[in-house]
Short mmCIF file of C-alpha atoms in Angstrom, two decimals:
data_model
loop_
_atom_site.label_atom_id
_atom_site.label_comp_id
_atom_site.label_asym_id
_atom_site.label_seq_id
_atom_site.Cartn_x
_atom_site.Cartn_y
_atom_site.Cartn_z
CA MET A 1 0.14 0.38 0.01
CA ASN A 2 1.29 3.19 -1.06
CA ALA A 3 0.15 4.97 1.79
CA VAL A 4 2.20 2.86 4.72
CA ARG A 5 5.28 4.78 4.69
CA GLU A 6 6.46 4.56 8.45
CA LYS A 7 8.37 2.13 9.77
CA TRP A 8 7.28 1.89 13.59
CA GLN A 9 5.89 -1.63 13.63
CA LEU A 10 2.82 -2.44 15.78
CA THR A 11 3.53 -3.99 19.44
CA ARG A 12 1.35 -5.46 22.03
CA GLU A 13 2.28 -3.02 24.86
CA GLY A 14 0.63 -0.21 22.19
CA LEU A 15 -2.20 -2.49 21.36
CA ASP A 16 -2.83 -2.79 25.02
CA LYS A 17 -3.04 0.61 25.34
CA PHE A 18 -5.47 1.64 22.68
CA LEU A 19 -7.74 -1.14 23.97
CA VAL A 20 -7.67 0.52 27.27
CA ALA A 21 -8.58 4.13 26.28
CA LEU A 22 -11.26 2.17 23.85
CA SER A 23 -12.70 0.76 27.89
CA PRO A 24 -11.38 0.00 30.80
CA GLU A 25 -13.05 -3.23 30.28
CA ARG A 26 -11.03 -5.72 27.71
CA ASP A 27 -14.21 -7.67 26.61
CA GLU A 28 -15.92 -4.29 25.85
CA ALA A 29 -13.02 -2.64 24.52
CA ALA A 30 -12.37 -5.44 22.03
CA ARG A 31 -16.34 -5.21 20.51
CA ILE A 32 -15.39 -1.36 19.89
CA TYR A 33 -12.24 -1.77 18.20
CA GLU A 34 -14.26 -4.91 15.45
CA ALA A 35 -16.48 -1.91 15.76
CA LEU A 36 -14.42 0.46 14.24
CA ARG A 37 -12.72 -1.42 12.12
CA GLY A 38 -15.95 -2.10 10.36
CA LYS A 39 -16.69 1.35 10.11
CA LEU A 40 -12.90 2.30 8.47
CA ILE A 41 -13.56 -0.43 6.28
CA SER A 42 -16.77 0.73 4.72
CA TYR A 43 -15.33 4.05 4.55
CA PHE A 44 -12.99 3.34 2.68
CA ASP A 45 -14.81 1.33 0.58
CA TRP A 46 -17.94 4.07 0.23
CA ARG A 47 -14.91 6.40 -1.28
CA ASN A 48 -14.09 3.77 -3.91
CA CYS A 49 -10.81 2.74 -2.30
CA GLY A 50 -9.69 -0.49 -3.12
CA MET A 51 -8.57 -2.69 -0.38
CA PRO A 52 -10.74 -0.56 2.02
CA GLU A 53 -8.99 -3.54 4.75
CA ASP A 54 -6.12 -2.72 4.68
CA HIS A 55 -6.36 1.19 4.82
CA ALA A 56 -8.12 0.58 7.71
CA ASP A 57 -5.57 -1.63 9.33
CA GLU A 58 -3.70 1.04 8.38
CA VAL A 59 -5.60 3.96 10.13
CA LEU A 60 -5.38 2.24 13.24
CA ASN A 61 -2.16 1.34 13.52
CA ARG A 62 -1.52 4.63 13.29
CA VAL A 63 -3.73 5.49 15.92
CA ILE A 64 -1.97 2.97 18.23
CA ARG A 65 1.08 4.69 17.45
CA LYS A 66 -0.06 8.07 18.63
CA ILE A 67 -1.16 6.46 21.91
CA ASP A 68 1.70 4.57 22.17
CA GLN A 69 4.08 7.23 21.81
CA GLY A 70 1.97 8.82 24.64
CA GLU A 71 -1.02 11.33 22.75
CA PRO A 72 -3.78 11.94 24.46
CA ILE A 73 -6.77 10.95 23.12
CA ALA A 74 -10.14 12.26 24.47
CA ASP A 75 -12.78 10.22 21.96
CA PRO A 76 -11.07 7.61 19.85
CA SER A 77 -13.71 7.38 17.16
CA VAL A 78 -13.27 11.37 16.37
CA TYR A 79 -9.36 10.59 16.18
CA VAL A 80 -9.62 7.78 14.31
CA PHE A 81 -12.10 9.81 11.88
CA GLY A 82 -9.19 12.56 11.73
CA ILE A 83 -7.04 10.11 10.61
CA ALA A 84 -9.09 7.85 8.33
CA ARG A 85 -9.59 11.42 6.21
CA MET A 86 -5.71 11.95 6.17
CA VAL A 87 -5.26 8.41 5.03
CA LEU A 88 -8.00 9.13 2.01
CA LEU A 89 -6.00 12.13 1.22
CA GLU A 90 -2.71 10.14 0.88
CA ILE A 91 -4.35 7.78 -0.91
CA SER A 92 -5.75 10.29 -3.69
CA ARG A 93 -2.44 11.67 -4.14
CA ALA A 94 -0.24 8.48 -4.54
CA ALA A 95 -3.22 7.35 -7.03
CA HIS A 96 -3.14 10.66 -8.62
CA LYS A 97 0.76 10.46 -9.09
CA GLU A 98 0.74 6.80 -10.35
CA ARG A 99 -1.85 8.08 -12.91
CA ALA A 100 -4.27 5.53 -11.55
CA ALA A 101 -6.69 7.19 -10.21
CA LEU A 102 -9.64 5.68 -7.87
CA SER A 103 -12.26 6.97 -10.95
CA GLU A 104 -10.48 4.76 -12.96
CA LEU A 105 -11.92 1.72 -11.06
CA ARG A 106 -14.52 0.26 -13.53
CA PRO A 107 -18.08 -1.15 -12.25
CA VAL A 108 -17.84 -4.91 -11.40
CA PRO A 109 -20.53 -6.73 -13.67
CA VAL A 110 -23.08 -8.47 -12.83
CA GLU A 111 -22.73 -11.54 -13.90
CA ALA A 112 -25.53 -14.14 -13.72
CA ASP A 113 -23.85 -17.47 -12.34
CA ASP A 114 -26.90 -19.96 -11.68
CA GLU A 115 -25.31 -22.77 -9.87
CA MET A 116 -23.60 -20.15 -7.59
CA THR A 117 -27.11 -18.52 -6.91
CA GLN A 118 -28.76 -21.86 -6.30
CA LEU A 119 -26.25 -23.25 -3.68
CA ARG A 120 -26.69 -19.09 -1.88
CA ILE A 121 -30.44 -19.42 -2.17
CA ASP A 122 -30.30 -23.14 -0.55
CA SER A 123 -27.62 -22.45 2.00
CA LEU A 124 -30.35 -19.17 2.77
CA ARG A 125 -33.55 -21.68 3.36
CA GLU A 126 -31.73 -24.05 5.49
CA CYS A 127 -30.55 -21.01 7.25
CA LEU A 128 -33.89 -19.30 7.56
CA SER A 129 -35.17 -22.39 9.12
CA THR A 130 -32.88 -22.05 11.96
CA LEU A 131 -34.49 -18.71 12.82
CA SER A 132 -37.50 -18.79 15.88
CA ASP A 133 -40.42 -18.85 14.28
CA LYS A 134 -40.94 -15.33 15.13
CA ASP A 135 -37.73 -13.78 13.72
CA ARG A 136 -38.34 -16.24 10.45
CA LYS A 137 -41.90 -14.35 10.72
CA LEU A 138 -40.82 -11.13 11.19
CA ILE A 139 -37.81 -10.88 8.17
CA THR A 140 -39.96 -12.91 5.66
CA LEU A 141 -43.15 -9.95 6.53
CA TYR A 142 -40.38 -7.13 6.20
CA TYR A 143 -39.31 -8.22 2.93
CA GLU A 144 -42.28 -9.60 1.82
CA ASN A 145 -43.45 -6.66 -0.77
CA GLU A 146 -44.98 -5.57 -4.03
CA GLY A 147 -42.67 -2.73 -5.08
CA GLY A 148 -42.82 0.60 -5.02
CA ALA A 149 -44.84 2.56 -2.34
CA SER A 150 -46.70 -0.18 -1.02
CA LYS A 151 -43.63 -1.72 0.18
CA ILE A 152 -42.84 0.91 2.15
CA LEU A 153 -46.82 1.19 3.57
CA GLN A 154 -46.76 -2.59 4.16
CA ARG A 155 -43.30 -2.04 6.43
CA LYS A 156 -45.30 1.02 8.48
CA GLN A 157 -48.48 -1.38 8.75
CA LEU A 158 -45.73 -3.97 10.02
CA ALA A 159 -43.76 -1.50 12.67
CA ARG A 160 -47.14 -0.10 13.64
CA SER A 161 -48.38 -3.76 14.32
CA LEU A 162 -45.27 -4.44 16.31
CA GLY A 163 -45.50 -1.59 18.49
CA LEU A 164 -41.78 -0.34 16.51
CA GLU A 165 -41.10 3.39 14.79
CA LEU A 166 -39.80 2.14 11.06
CA ASN A 167 -36.37 2.53 11.75
CA ALA A 168 -36.31 0.46 14.77
CA LEU A 169 -37.86 -2.19 12.26
CA ARG A 170 -35.22 -1.98 9.77
CA ILE A 171 -32.00 -2.15 12.19
CA ARG A 172 -33.99 -5.20 13.28
CA ALA A 173 -34.80 -6.63 9.88
CA CYS A 174 -30.88 -5.78 9.18
CA ARG A 175 -29.28 -7.95 11.75
CA LEU A 176 -31.47 -10.43 10.84
CA ARG A 177 -30.36 -11.02 7.15
CA GLU A 178 -26.99 -10.16 9.18
CA ARG A 179 -26.80 -13.33 10.68
CA LEU A 180 -28.85 -14.95 7.45
CA GLU A 181 -25.85 -14.21 5.86
CA GLN A 182 -23.08 -15.19 8.48
CA CYS A 183 -25.06 -18.61 8.25
CA MET A 184 -25.00 -19.02 4.83
CA LYS A 185 -21.54 -18.26 4.29
CA ARG A 186 -20.35 -20.35 6.99
CA ARG A 187 -22.48 -23.65 5.09
CA LEU A 188 -20.91 -22.65 1.85
CA THR A 189 -17.55 -22.49 3.38
CA ARG A 190 -18.05 -26.18 4.96
CA GLN A 191 -19.27 -27.08 1.93
CA TYR A 192 -16.10 -26.02 -0.13
CA SER A 193 -13.75 -27.25 2.66
CA MET B 1 -17.91 3.95 21.93
CA THR B 2 -20.07 7.19 21.46
CA SER B 3 -23.64 6.43 20.27
CA LEU B 4 -25.88 9.80 19.73
CA ALA B 5 -29.11 9.87 19.43
CA ALA B 6 -30.20 9.40 16.14
CA GLU B 7 -33.43 11.87 16.17
CA HIS B 8 -32.86 12.28 12.71
CA ILE B 9 -31.98 9.80 10.04
CA ASP B 10 -32.23 11.22 6.37
CA GLU B 11 -32.89 8.43 3.89
CA GLN B 12 -32.62 10.18 0.94
CA GLN B 13 -29.37 11.81 1.80
CA ILE B 14 -28.03 8.53 2.68
CA VAL B 15 -29.38 6.84 -0.67
CA ARG B 16 -27.43 9.93 -2.45
CA PHE B 17 -24.21 9.26 -0.26
CA LEU B 18 -24.53 5.56 -1.14
CA LEU B 19 -24.56 6.72 -4.59
CA GLY B 20 -21.95 9.23 -4.73
CA GLU B 21 -24.11 12.09 -5.58
CA LEU B 22 -23.55 14.13 -2.55
CA PRO B 23 -21.60 17.29 -2.57
CA GLU B 24 -17.96 16.93 -0.64
CA ASP B 25 -19.19 18.79 2.57
CA GLU B 26 -22.06 16.86 2.54
CA ARG B 27 -20.60 13.57 2.33
CA GLN B 28 -17.70 14.58 4.85
CA GLY B 29 -20.75 15.27 7.21
CA VAL B 30 -22.33 12.14 7.03
CA GLU B 31 -18.89 9.83 7.43
CA GLY B 32 -17.94 11.99 10.15
CA ARG B 33 -21.70 11.20 11.97
CA LEU B 34 -20.82 7.78 10.95
CA PHE B 35 -17.81 7.09 13.39
CA GLN B 36 -19.67 8.68 15.96
CA ASP B 37 -23.07 7.82 16.02
CA ASP B 38 -23.47 3.72 16.23
CA SER B 39 -27.02 3.89 15.07
CA PHE B 40 -26.75 6.22 12.44
CA TYR B 41 -24.11 3.63 10.66
CA SER B 42 -26.38 1.04 11.57
CA HIS B 43 -28.95 2.95 9.28
CA VAL B 44 -26.79 3.59 6.57
CA LEU B 45 -26.10 -0.49 6.41
CA ALA B 46 -29.33 -1.31 6.41
CA ILE B 47 -30.38 1.33 3.64
CA GLN B 48 -27.68 -0.34 1.84
CA GLU B 49 -29.32 -3.39 1.74
CA GLU B 50 -32.17 -1.72 0.30
CA LEU B 51 -30.98 -0.21 -2.19
CA ALA B 52 -29.75 -3.47 -3.34
CA ASP B 53 -32.93 -4.96 -3.18
CA ASN B 54 -34.26 -2.07 -4.90
CA TYR B 55 -31.87 -2.72 -7.98
CA VAL B 56 -32.16 -6.67 -8.24
CA GLN B 57 -35.75 -5.91 -8.01
CA GLY B 58 -35.80 -3.05 -10.49
CA ASP B 59 -37.26 -0.69 -8.06
CA LEU B 60 -34.64 2.03 -8.56
CA THR B 61 -35.51 4.98 -11.02
CA PRO B 62 -33.80 5.24 -14.51
CA ASP B 63 -31.09 7.74 -13.13
CA GLN B 64 -30.77 5.86 -9.52
CA ARG B 65 -30.31 2.48 -12.04
CA LYS B 66 -27.45 4.03 -13.46
CA GLN B 67 -25.75 5.84 -11.24
CA PHE B 68 -25.92 2.20 -8.87
CA GLU B 69 -23.88 0.80 -12.03
CA ASN B 70 -21.63 3.53 -12.24
CA TYR B 71 -20.45 3.91 -8.91
CA PHE B 72 -22.10 1.43 -6.39
CA LEU B 73 -20.97 -1.48 -8.28
CA LYS B 74 -17.47 -0.40 -8.65
CA SER B 75 -16.30 -1.97 -5.62
CA PRO B 76 -16.33 -5.70 -5.18
CA ARG B 77 -17.64 -5.71 -1.40
CA ARG B 78 -20.72 -3.75 -2.28
CA LYS B 79 -20.91 -5.88 -5.60
CA GLU B 80 -21.15 -8.87 -3.07
CA ARG B 81 -24.66 -6.60 -1.97
CA VAL B 82 -26.14 -7.26 -4.79
CA ASP B 83 -25.18 -10.81 -4.82
CA PHE B 84 -26.56 -11.60 -1.42
CA ALA B 85 -29.54 -9.53 -1.94
CA SER B 86 -30.20 -11.94 -4.95
CA ALA B 87 -30.04 -15.29 -3.11
CA PHE B 88 -31.66 -13.43 -0.61
CA ALA B 89 -34.63 -12.59 -2.56
CA GLY B 90 -34.77 -16.34 -4.43
CA ALA B 91 -34.65 -17.47 -0.65
CA LEU B 92 -37.36 -15.79 0.68
CA ALA B 93 -39.26 -16.94 -2.48
CA GLN B 94 -38.65 -20.44 -2.30
CA ASN B 95 -39.15 -20.23 1.11
CA ASP B 96 -42.84 -19.13 0.58
CA ASN B 97 -43.54 -21.88 -1.65
CA ALA B 98 -41.91 -24.74 0.63
CA THR B 99 -44.07 -22.91 4.03
CA SER B 100 -47.26 -23.20 2.13
CA ALA B 101 -46.19 -26.74 0.91
CA VAL B 102 -45.97 -27.96 4.18
CA PHE B 103 -48.43 -25.77 5.76
CA PRO B 104 -51.13 -25.88 3.26
CA ALA B 105 -53.32 -23.07 4.60
CA ALA B 106 -57.51 -23.85 5.45
CA GLU B 107 -58.85 -22.79 2.40
CA SER B 108 -56.93 -26.14 0.51
CA SER B 109 -58.63 -28.43 3.29
CA ASP B 110 -62.12 -27.00 2.14
CA ALA B 111 -60.92 -26.97 -1.62
CA LYS B 112 -60.20 -30.52 -1.22
CA TRP B 113 -63.96 -31.38 0.47
CA TRP B 114 -65.62 -29.30 -2.11
CA SER B 115 -63.92 -31.32 -4.77
CA SER B 116 -64.46 -34.32 -3.24
CA PHE B 117 -68.17 -33.16 -3.38
CA THR B 118 -68.52 -31.97 -6.92
CA ALA B 119 -66.79 -35.23 -8.10
CA PHE B 120 -69.29 -37.18 -5.96
CA VAL B 121 -72.50 -34.92 -7.24
CA PRO B 122 -72.80 -36.36 -10.71
CA LYS B 123 -73.49 -39.53 -9.56
CA LEU B 124 -76.57 -38.96 -7.93
CA VAL B 125 -79.42 -38.29 -9.27
CA PRO B 126 -80.89 -34.75 -9.83
CA ILE B 127 -83.35 -34.91 -6.87
CA ALA B 128 -81.22 -36.28 -4.21
CA ALA B 129 -78.59 -33.98 -5.26
CA ALA B 130 -81.22 -30.97 -4.89
CA ALA B 131 -82.32 -32.47 -1.37
CA PHE B 132 -79.10 -32.60 -0.09
CA ALA B 133 -77.97 -29.10 -1.20
CA LEU B 134 -81.58 -27.96 0.82
CA ILE B 135 -79.96 -30.16 4.00
CA LEU B 136 -76.56 -28.61 3.15
CA LEU B 137 -77.84 -24.86 2.90
CA VAL B 138 -79.48 -25.62 6.12
CA VAL B 139 -76.45 -26.77 7.96
CA ALA B 140 -74.66 -24.26 6.72
CA SER B 141 -76.92 -21.32 8.31
CA SER B 142 -76.91 -23.43 11.64
CA LEU B 143 -72.99 -22.93 11.79
CA TYR B 144 -73.05 -19.12 10.67
CA LEU B 145 -75.14 -18.11 13.35
CA GLN B 146 -73.33 -20.19 15.91
CA ASN B 147 -70.16 -19.03 14.36
CA ARG B 148 -71.69 -15.12 14.80
CA ARG B 149 -71.82 -16.11 17.94
CA LEU B 150 -68.35 -17.79 19.01
CA LYS B 151 -67.13 -15.18 17.20
CA ASN B 152 -68.53 -12.38 19.42
CA ASP B 153 -67.65 -14.41 22.52
CA VAL B 154 -63.87 -14.63 21.24
CA ARG B 155 -64.08 -10.85 20.57
CA GLN B 156 -65.45 -10.41 24.15
CA ALA B 157 -62.82 -12.72 25.70
CA GLN B 158 -59.63 -10.69 24.09
CA SER B 159 -61.56 -7.31 25.24
CA ASP B 160 -60.87 -8.62 28.48
CA ARG B 161 -57.49 -9.91 27.68
CA ASP B 162 -56.62 -6.46 26.78
CA SER B 163 -57.89 -4.87 29.58
CA VAL B 164 -56.28 -7.32 31.76
CA ILE B 165 -53.12 -6.33 30.02
CA ARG B 166 -53.63 -2.74 30.51
CA ARG B 167 -54.44 -3.07 34.29
CA SER B 168 -51.84 -5.38 35.03
CA GLN B 169 -49.08 -2.60 34.09
CA SER B 170 -50.66 -0.55 36.86
CA ASP B 171 -51.66 -3.37 39.31
CA GLY B 172 -50.13 -6.66 39.28
CA GLN B 173 -52.38 -7.97 41.36
CA THR B 174 -55.62 -8.38 39.56
CA LEU B 175 -53.93 -10.47 36.74
CA ASP B 176 -53.86 -13.51 38.53
CA GLY B 177 -58.10 -13.21 38.47
CA LYS B 178 -58.20 -12.08 35.16
CA VAL B 179 -56.15 -15.12 33.99
CA ASP B 180 -58.69 -17.52 35.56
CA GLN B 181 -61.39 -16.02 34.08
CA LEU B 182 -59.29 -16.03 30.30
CA GLN B 183 -59.09 -19.98 31.31
CA ARG B 184 -63.19 -20.09 32.14
CA GLU B 185 -64.23 -18.83 29.09
CA ILE B 186 -61.42 -20.56 26.90
CA ALA B 187 -62.99 -23.88 28.53
CA ASN B 188 -66.56 -22.25 27.41
CA LEU B 189 -65.19 -21.89 24.04
CA ARG B 190 -63.98 -24.99 23.78
CA THR B 191 -67.24 -27.01 24.34
CA GLN B 192 -69.13 -24.52 21.85
CA GLY B 193 -67.56 -26.04 18.48
CA GLY B 194 -64.50 -27.00 16.84
CA ASP B 195 -64.20 -24.72 13.86
CA LEU B 196 -62.68 -21.73 16.20
CA GLU B 197 -60.09 -24.74 17.76
CA ALA B 198 -57.27 -22.22 16.01
CA LYS B 199 -58.54 -19.00 17.50
CA VAL B 200 -59.25 -20.68 20.86
CA GLN B 201 -55.56 -22.03 20.68
CA GLU B 202 -53.95 -18.44 19.88
CA LYS B 203 -55.99 -16.95 23.03
CA GLN B 204 -54.20 -19.49 24.95
CA LYS B 205 -50.84 -18.75 23.83
CA GLU B 206 -51.74 -15.37 24.68
CA LEU B 207 -52.55 -16.44 27.85
CA ALA B 208 -49.86 -18.18 28.53
CA ALA B 209 -47.79 -15.13 28.36
CA LEU B 210 -49.83 -13.04 30.58
CA GLN B 211 -49.24 -16.19 32.88
CA ARG B 212 -45.37 -15.75 32.21
CA SER B 213 -45.88 -11.80 32.71
CA SER B 214 -47.85 -12.52 35.86
CA ARG B 215 -45.22 -14.90 36.95
CA VAL B 216 -42.73 -12.57 36.26
CA ASN B 217 -44.45 -9.64 37.48
CA ARG B 218 -44.22 -11.56 40.75
CA VAL B 219 -40.41 -11.69 41.15
CA GLN B 220 -40.12 -8.08 42.44
CA PRO B 221 -37.84 -6.35 44.58
CA SER B 222 -36.90 -7.91 47.42
CA THR B 223 -35.34 -6.38 50.43
CA VAL B 224 -32.25 -5.76 48.28
CA GLY B 225 -33.95 -4.21 45.51
CA LEU B 226 -33.45 -6.73 42.67
CA ALA B 227 -35.92 -7.03 40.15
CA ASN B 228 -35.78 -10.03 38.07
CA PHE B 229 -36.92 -11.29 34.60
CA ILE B 230 -36.44 -13.58 32.32
CA LEU B 231 -36.28 -13.12 28.52
CA SER B 232 -36.44 -15.81 25.89
CA PRO B 233 -34.74 -14.95 22.64
CA GLY B 234 -36.99 -12.87 19.43
CA LEU B 235 -40.19 -12.07 20.21
CA LYS B 236 -42.50 -14.79 22.04
CA ARG B 237 -45.03 -12.81 23.65
CA GLY B 238 -48.30 -13.09 22.75
CA GLU B 239 -48.30 -13.00 18.51
CA ASP B 240 -45.49 -9.58 18.08
CA GLU B 241 -45.10 -7.79 21.18
CA PRO B 242 -42.07 -7.89 23.22
CA GLU B 243 -42.09 -9.07 26.56
CA LYS B 244 -43.25 -6.41 29.15
CA ILE B 245 -41.58 -6.11 32.06
CA ILE B 246 -42.64 -3.70 35.13
CA ILE B 247 -40.42 -2.21 36.99
CA ALA B 248 -41.33 -0.73 40.78
CA PRO B 249 -40.34 2.74 41.47
CA ASP B 250 -38.15 0.96 44.38
CA ALA B 251 -35.95 -1.30 42.15
CA LYS B 252 -32.48 -0.66 42.19
CA LEU B 253 -31.24 -3.01 40.27
CA VAL B 254 -32.49 -5.66 37.60
CA GLN B 255 -31.81 -8.94 36.43
CA LEU B 256 -32.67 -10.16 33.38
CA GLN B 257 -31.98 -13.71 32.88
CA LEU B 258 -31.57 -14.71 29.10
CA VAL B 259 -32.97 -17.89 28.15
CA LEU B 260 -30.36 -19.97 24.97
CA GLN B 261 -32.21 -21.39 22.40
CA ARG B 262 -29.67 -23.82 22.57
CA GLU B 263 -26.44 -25.20 24.22
CA GLU B 264 -23.84 -23.06 22.82
CA LYS B 265 -19.69 -23.38 23.33
CA TYR B 266 -18.89 -19.86 24.31
CA LYS B 267 -16.80 -19.73 27.09
CA THR B 268 -18.08 -15.44 27.60
CA TYR B 269 -20.79 -13.43 26.65
CA ILE B 270 -21.22 -10.05 25.61
CA ALA B 271 -24.91 -8.62 26.25
CA GLU B 272 -25.38 -5.25 24.65
CA ILE B 273 -28.93 -3.01 25.53
CA ARG B 274 -29.87 -0.57 23.17
CA THR B 275 -33.23 1.69 22.75
CA ALA B 276 -35.47 1.12 19.93
CA ARG B 277 -33.30 3.56 18.22
CA GLY B 278 -30.62 1.60 18.69
CA ASN B 279 -28.82 3.84 21.37
CA LEU B 280 -26.62 1.61 23.28
CA ILE B 281 -27.36 1.76 26.80
CA SER B 282 -25.55 -0.54 29.04
CA SER B 283 -22.79 -3.18 27.54
CA LYS B 284 -21.75 -6.01 30.05
CA SER B 285 -19.05 -8.56 28.87
CA GLY B 286 -17.53 -11.57 30.97
CA LEU B 287 -21.35 -13.12 31.38
CA THR B 288 -20.93 -17.19 31.42
CA VAL B 289 -23.60 -19.54 31.34
CA SER B 290 -25.70 -21.11 34.02
CA ARG B 291 -27.89 -23.98 33.70
CA THR B 292 -31.68 -23.72 35.07
CA ASP B 293 -35.23 -25.51 34.69
CA SER B 294 -35.55 -23.41 32.05
CA GLY B 295 -32.36 -24.29 30.27
CA PRO B 296 -28.94 -22.52 29.68
CA VAL B 297 -29.17 -19.30 30.76
CA VAL B 298 -26.89 -16.23 30.75
CA SER B 299 -27.57 -13.46 33.79
CA LEU B 300 -26.80 -9.97 33.77
CA VAL B 301 -27.59 -7.00 36.08
CA VAL B 302 -28.32 -3.91 35.01
CA PRO B 303 -28.90 -0.58 37.26
CA ALA B 304 -33.09 -0.12 37.25
CA ASN B 305 -32.54 3.63 36.82
CA GLN B 306 -30.67 2.80 33.26
CA LEU B 307 -33.96 1.18 31.46
CA LEU B 308 -36.37 3.97 31.54
CA ALA B 309 -40.34 3.14 30.21
CA GLY B 310 -39.78 2.03 26.58
CA GLU B 311 -38.49 -0.36 23.84
CA TYR B 312 -35.37 -2.17 24.10
CA GLU B 313 -33.07 -4.72 22.33
CA LEU B 314 -30.72 -6.78 23.66
CA ALA B 315 -27.96 -8.60 21.60
CA LEU B 316 -26.34 -11.09 23.68
CA LYS B 317 -22.93 -12.48 21.59
CA GLY B 318 -20.88 -15.36 22.32
CA ALA B 319 -17.02 -14.74 22.65
CA ASP B 320 -13.94 -16.59 22.41
CA LYS B 321 -10.19 -15.93 21.35
CA ASN B 322 -11.13 -15.76 17.46
CA SER B 323 -14.82 -14.59 17.34
CA LEU B 324 -17.50 -12.77 18.66
CA GLU B 325 -21.04 -13.97 17.16
CA VAL B 326 -24.19 -13.08 17.79
CA VAL B 327 -26.29 -16.10 19.35
CA GLY B 328 -30.01 -14.51 19.78
CA TYR B 329 -31.37 -10.87 20.38
CA TYR B 330 -33.83 -10.38 23.06
CA TYR B 331 -36.41 -7.86 23.17
CA PHE B 332 -38.79 -6.27 26.28
CA LEU B 333 -40.67 -3.21 26.78
CA ALA B 334 -39.90 -1.67 30.46
CA LEU B 335 -42.41 -0.40 31.81
CA ARG B 336 -42.72 1.47 35.10
CA ARG B 337 -45.08 1.90 38.08
#
């Protein structure tokens, strides 16, 4: 990665200091760390940077180095965002110099892979069957729609029937969907390993 | 991680953000909020999924579709979202078909009966068929009248149940009497006809939920001010409602016992409690499983003053050296006496 210019290496002590800065509780700190890394990956991905995971790790390494060097950090999430912006700037400059502008990334063609799609569908159906009845009902009703305005209306009605706000229902459905995706990936990995 | 209140979610702005249509300063504003507001980030991810759904289902406008293909699909990660959306739509569609096949609707048994009847009729002489039809009409009319009466009874019982639930929020002592009353009404309905059996069963489920609520309500603050509640994963109470927990004013601590759906392999667990808007209000780590009559249970204690009246989502995650995985979501509605 071009943005990586420092020779500083991540140390166990530095990582420990960073985790303590995130939370005095180790497990909670680990959770926050993972959440921050996920946001960084999304950040670079939404900026159309290739290898967003590498950039996310670079940001975290820099933050850890700062903490290891004794720099006080009041709000780690704000600080991380600041470093992420700097790394993004560096990536843009480097890309410009190398005439490999970010805009040259080409859209990934959506190709129909019937066999793979069917494998995913089969795995997802199995995963759906592992959900509790209520969760399965919720996700089915949430995504069941006829498209257009009726979709919004249906979801509002579902939210009302559950005594939820639409946004809360959306997050709940999205989390169930994430669980299903994790489950699908595990099953597909097992099938191909 | 700080979690600011997600008072306002501008969905159109997020869609434009995801399609790369926001001006740079506005874009940076969205990005800054992503890092500071967990709930907002969750919404952006959810809207990203819905955008992929809309693309797969052809629900985007022509301009959005063009922008989606020129911008959104630049990233292999986001292309994965489209692949998943496509598989997900297929799985739901096939799941519906499978569900219909496994659980035929009530109408289909009626249809089967009717087709048998129509197959049988041509074998009868016309007069016998007419007589049979007349008898059928009389019986059907009688059944219809009986059904109407029973439906009124069910409606009345449901009304009673609803009033029980309402009153239970202000006075838990009345629950036992109302539970008895509901049980008597259900017994009466049972003796009056089998065609409303499904409704009776539905009411029984609700009654069970009410009884559970009643049990929970009785486990109220002792001398140490600890209120104890048992929660099951998913939405359990009645049809679609979260569990209701009623916290007395003098409760200092609330113990939540989370029943696991199955045996899990994790050594420790993390429990995160969020409001309905997704704001994190409590996070407990290092939790362990204990065996109870209800099965494996993870318990945690939170200060009662953290649980204001309102709906909450509790995410229970299993933790080991290499992974952190959600093992269940628990939903409850905190009520204050």
